[in-house]
Coordinates of C-alpha atoms in Angstrom, one line a residue:
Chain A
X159 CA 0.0 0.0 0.0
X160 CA 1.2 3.6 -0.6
X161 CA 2.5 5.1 2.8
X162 CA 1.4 8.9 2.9
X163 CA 3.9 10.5 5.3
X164 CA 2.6 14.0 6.5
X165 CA 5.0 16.4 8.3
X166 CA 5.1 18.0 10.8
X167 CA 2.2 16.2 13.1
X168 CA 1.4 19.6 14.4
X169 CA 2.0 22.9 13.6
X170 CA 1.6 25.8 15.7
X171 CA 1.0 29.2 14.0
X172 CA -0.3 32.5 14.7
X173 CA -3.0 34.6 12.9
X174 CA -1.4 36.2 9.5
X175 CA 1.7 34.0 9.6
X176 CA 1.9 31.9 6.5
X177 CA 2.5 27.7 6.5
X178 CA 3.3 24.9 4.7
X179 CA 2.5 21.0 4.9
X180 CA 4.2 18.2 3.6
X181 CA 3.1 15.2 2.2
X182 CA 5.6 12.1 1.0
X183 CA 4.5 9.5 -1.1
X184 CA 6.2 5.9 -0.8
X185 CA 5.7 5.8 -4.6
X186 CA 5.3 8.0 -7.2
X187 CA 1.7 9.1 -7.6
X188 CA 1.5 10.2 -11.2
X189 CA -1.3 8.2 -12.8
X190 CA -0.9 6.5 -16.3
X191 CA -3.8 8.3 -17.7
X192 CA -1.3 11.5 -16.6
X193 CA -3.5 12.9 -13.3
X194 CA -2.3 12.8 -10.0
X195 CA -4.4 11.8 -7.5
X196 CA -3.3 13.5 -4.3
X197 CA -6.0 16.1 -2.9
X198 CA -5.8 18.2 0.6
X199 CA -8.5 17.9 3.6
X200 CA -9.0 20.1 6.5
X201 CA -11.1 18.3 9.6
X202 CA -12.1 21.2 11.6
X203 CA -13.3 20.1 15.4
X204 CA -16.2 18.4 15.8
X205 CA -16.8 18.4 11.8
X206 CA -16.6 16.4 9.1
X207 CA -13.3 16.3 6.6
X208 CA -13.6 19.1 3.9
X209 CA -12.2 19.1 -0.1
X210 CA -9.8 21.7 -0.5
X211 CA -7.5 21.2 -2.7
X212 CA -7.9 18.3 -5.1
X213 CA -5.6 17.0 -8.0
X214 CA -2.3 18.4 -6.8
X215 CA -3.0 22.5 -7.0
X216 CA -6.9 22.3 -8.1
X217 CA -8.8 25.0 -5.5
X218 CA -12.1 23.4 -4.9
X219 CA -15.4 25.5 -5.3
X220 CA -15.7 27.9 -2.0
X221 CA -12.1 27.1 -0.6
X222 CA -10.4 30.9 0.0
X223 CA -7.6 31.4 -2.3
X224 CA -5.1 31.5 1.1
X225 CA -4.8 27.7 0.6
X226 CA -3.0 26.3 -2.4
X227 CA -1.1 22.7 -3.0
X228 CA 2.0 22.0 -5.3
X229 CA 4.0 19.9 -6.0
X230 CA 4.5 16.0 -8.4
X231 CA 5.3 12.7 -8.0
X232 CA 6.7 12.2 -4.3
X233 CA 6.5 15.4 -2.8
X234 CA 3.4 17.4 -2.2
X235 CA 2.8 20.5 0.0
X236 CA -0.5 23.0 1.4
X237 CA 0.9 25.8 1.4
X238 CA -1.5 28.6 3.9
X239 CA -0.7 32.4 2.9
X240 CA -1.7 34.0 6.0
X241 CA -3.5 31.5 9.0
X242 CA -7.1 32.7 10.1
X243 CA -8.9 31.2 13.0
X244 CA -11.3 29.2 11.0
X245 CA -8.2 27.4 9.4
X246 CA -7.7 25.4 12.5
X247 CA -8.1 21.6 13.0
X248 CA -6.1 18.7 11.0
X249 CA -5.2 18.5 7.9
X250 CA -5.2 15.2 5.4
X251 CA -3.9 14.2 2.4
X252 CA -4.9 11.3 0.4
X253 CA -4.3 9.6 -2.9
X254 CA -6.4 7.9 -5.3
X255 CA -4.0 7.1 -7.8
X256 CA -3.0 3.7 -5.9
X257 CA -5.1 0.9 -4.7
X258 CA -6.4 1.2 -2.0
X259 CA -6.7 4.4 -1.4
X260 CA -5.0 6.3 1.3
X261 CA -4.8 9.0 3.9
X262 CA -1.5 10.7 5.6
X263 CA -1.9 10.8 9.4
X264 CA -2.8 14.0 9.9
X265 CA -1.4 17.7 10.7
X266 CA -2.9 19.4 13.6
X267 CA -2.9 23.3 13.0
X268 CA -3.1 24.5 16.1
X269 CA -2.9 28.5 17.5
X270 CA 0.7 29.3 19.0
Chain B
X96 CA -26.4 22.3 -2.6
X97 CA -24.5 18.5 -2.4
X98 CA -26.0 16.8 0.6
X99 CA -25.5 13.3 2.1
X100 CA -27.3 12.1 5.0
X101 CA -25.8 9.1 6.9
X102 CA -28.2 6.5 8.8
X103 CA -27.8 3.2 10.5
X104 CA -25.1 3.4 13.1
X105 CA -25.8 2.0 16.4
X106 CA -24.4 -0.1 18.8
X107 CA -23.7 -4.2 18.0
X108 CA -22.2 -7.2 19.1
X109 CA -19.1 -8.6 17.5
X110 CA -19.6 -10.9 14.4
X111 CA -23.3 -9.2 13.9
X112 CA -24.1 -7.1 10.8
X113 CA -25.3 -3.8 10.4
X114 CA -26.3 -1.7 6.9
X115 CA -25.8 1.5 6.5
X116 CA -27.2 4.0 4.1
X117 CA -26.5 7.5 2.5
X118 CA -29.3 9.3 1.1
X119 CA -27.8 12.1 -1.6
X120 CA -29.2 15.2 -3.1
X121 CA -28.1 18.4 -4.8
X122 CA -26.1 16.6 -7.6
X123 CA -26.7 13.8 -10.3
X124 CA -25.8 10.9 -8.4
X125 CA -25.5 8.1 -11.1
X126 CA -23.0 10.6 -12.5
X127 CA -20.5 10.0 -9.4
X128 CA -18.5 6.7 -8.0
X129 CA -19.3 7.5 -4.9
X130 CA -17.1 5.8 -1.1
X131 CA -17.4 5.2 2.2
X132 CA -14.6 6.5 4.8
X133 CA -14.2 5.8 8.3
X134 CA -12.9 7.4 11.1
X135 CA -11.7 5.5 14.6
X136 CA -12.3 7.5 18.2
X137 CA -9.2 9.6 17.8
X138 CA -7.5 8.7 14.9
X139 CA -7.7 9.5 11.0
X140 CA -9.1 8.1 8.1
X141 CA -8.9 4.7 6.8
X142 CA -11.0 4.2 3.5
X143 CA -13.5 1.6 3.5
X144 CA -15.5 0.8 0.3
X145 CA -15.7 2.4 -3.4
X146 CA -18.3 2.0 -5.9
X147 CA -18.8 2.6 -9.7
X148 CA -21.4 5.0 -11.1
X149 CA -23.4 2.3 -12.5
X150 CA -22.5 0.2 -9.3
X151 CA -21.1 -2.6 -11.9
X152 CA -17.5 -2.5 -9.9
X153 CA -16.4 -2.5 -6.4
X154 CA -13.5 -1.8 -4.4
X155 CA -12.6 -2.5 -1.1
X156 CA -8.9 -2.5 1.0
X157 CA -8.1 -5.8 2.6
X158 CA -9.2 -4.6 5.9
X159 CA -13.2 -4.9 4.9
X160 CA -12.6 -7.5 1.6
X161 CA -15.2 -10.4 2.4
X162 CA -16.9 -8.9 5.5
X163 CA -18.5 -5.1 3.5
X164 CA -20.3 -4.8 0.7
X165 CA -21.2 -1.3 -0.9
X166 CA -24.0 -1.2 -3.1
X167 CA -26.7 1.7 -4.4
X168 CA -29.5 2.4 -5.8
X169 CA -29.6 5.4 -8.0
X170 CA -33.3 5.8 -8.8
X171 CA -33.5 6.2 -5.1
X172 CA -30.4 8.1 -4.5
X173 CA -29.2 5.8 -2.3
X174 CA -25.5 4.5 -1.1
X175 CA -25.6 1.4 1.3
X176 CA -22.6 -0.7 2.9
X177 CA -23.9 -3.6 4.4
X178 CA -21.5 -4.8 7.5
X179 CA -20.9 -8.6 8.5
X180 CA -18.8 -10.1 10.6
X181 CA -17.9 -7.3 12.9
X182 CA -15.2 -6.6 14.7
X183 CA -14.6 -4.5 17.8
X184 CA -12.1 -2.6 15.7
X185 CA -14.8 -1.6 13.0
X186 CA -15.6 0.7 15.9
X187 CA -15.5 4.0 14.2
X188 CA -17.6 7.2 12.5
X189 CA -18.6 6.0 9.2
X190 CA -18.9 8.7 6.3
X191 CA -20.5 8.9 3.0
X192 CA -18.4 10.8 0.5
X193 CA -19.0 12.0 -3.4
X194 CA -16.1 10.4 -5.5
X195 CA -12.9 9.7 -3.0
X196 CA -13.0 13.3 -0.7
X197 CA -15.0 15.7 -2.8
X198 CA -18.1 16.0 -0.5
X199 CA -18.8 14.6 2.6
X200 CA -21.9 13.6 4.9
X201 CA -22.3 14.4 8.7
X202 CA -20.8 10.8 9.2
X203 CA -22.8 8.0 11.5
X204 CA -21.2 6.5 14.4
X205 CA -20.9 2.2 14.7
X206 CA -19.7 0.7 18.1
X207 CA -18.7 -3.1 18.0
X208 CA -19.1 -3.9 22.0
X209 CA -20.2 -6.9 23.7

């Protein structure tokens, strides 16, 4: 199975300061058909996982342009230009370009 | 607006079955594969069960493969996984997702307890 490594675990930020999150594949997730199937989640507390960025660097519908993802084959990072409150709780990535699918563990934005 | 409504968690004994269902609105749902996600007490997200639009493939990761069944029924709009077998480590929130991750339901908790 593909091993999604997410670092740090947590992360510990302040309002306005800008972050980034990495994700490491254990294999390359470029898809034959040419996608990549790595997309971003944020869990806030109590709620349910949310799409924010899917296929690599795709902003979903509704997710504030502060949030954006790069990056191919291996290496893969959320990058969040300027924290605001509602930004906290954990974020996931996960692939869909290997079976089964995967998640990461998890990065817990929390306020410094 | 995409909405998924999760129903038919409870509380079972292990190796007892329990079905699950997703009722979906706001989108054309035989457009969509559409999955089921899970979520331990405390932990992450393990993926459970995907399913074609047309429901004519499965997909399932080892954890599940035998025990879980997803199935639909899209002139009713309707995701099921149907749980067999059950194990006290099935104990988790169970959600209903568009695709892989692109929308989400409210999720339904399952405890496996004696």
């Amino acid at each position: 199975d593909v091993v999604l490594t997410q670092t740090p675990p947590t992360l510990s930020a302040t309002i306005g300061q800008s972050v980034s999150i990495s994700c490491r594949s254990s294999q390359s997730l470029l898809h034959s058909n040419g996608n990549t199937y790595l997309h971003w989640l944020l869990q806030r507390p109590g709620q349910s996982p949310q799409l924010l960025i899917y296929l690599v660097s795709r902003l979903e519908s509704g997710v504030p342009n502060r949030f954006s993802g790069s990056g191919s084959g291996t290496d893969f990072t959320l990058k969040i230009s300027g924290v605001e409150a509602e930004d906290l709780g954990v974020y996931y990535c996960v692939q869909g370009t290997h079976a089964p699918n995967t998640f990461g563990a998890g990065t817990k934005l929390e306020l410094k | 607006e995409v909405q998924l409504v999760e129903t038919g968690g409870g509380l079972v004994q292990p190796g007892r079955s329990l079905k699950l269902s997703c009722v979906a609105s706001g989108f054309t749902f035989n457009n969509y594969w559409m999955s089921w996600t899970r979520q331990a007490p405390g932990k992450g997200l393990e993926w459970v069960a995907s399913i074609t639009n047309s429901g004519g493939s499965t997909y399932y990761p080892d954890s599940v493969k035998g025990r879980f069944t997803i199935s639909r029924d899209n002139a009713q709009n309707t995701l099921y996984l149907q749980m067999n077998s059950l194990r006290s480590e099935d104990t988790a929130t169970y959600y209903c997702t568009r695709d892989l991750a692109q929308n989400w339901g409210q999720g339904v908790m399952v405890t496996v307890s004696s």
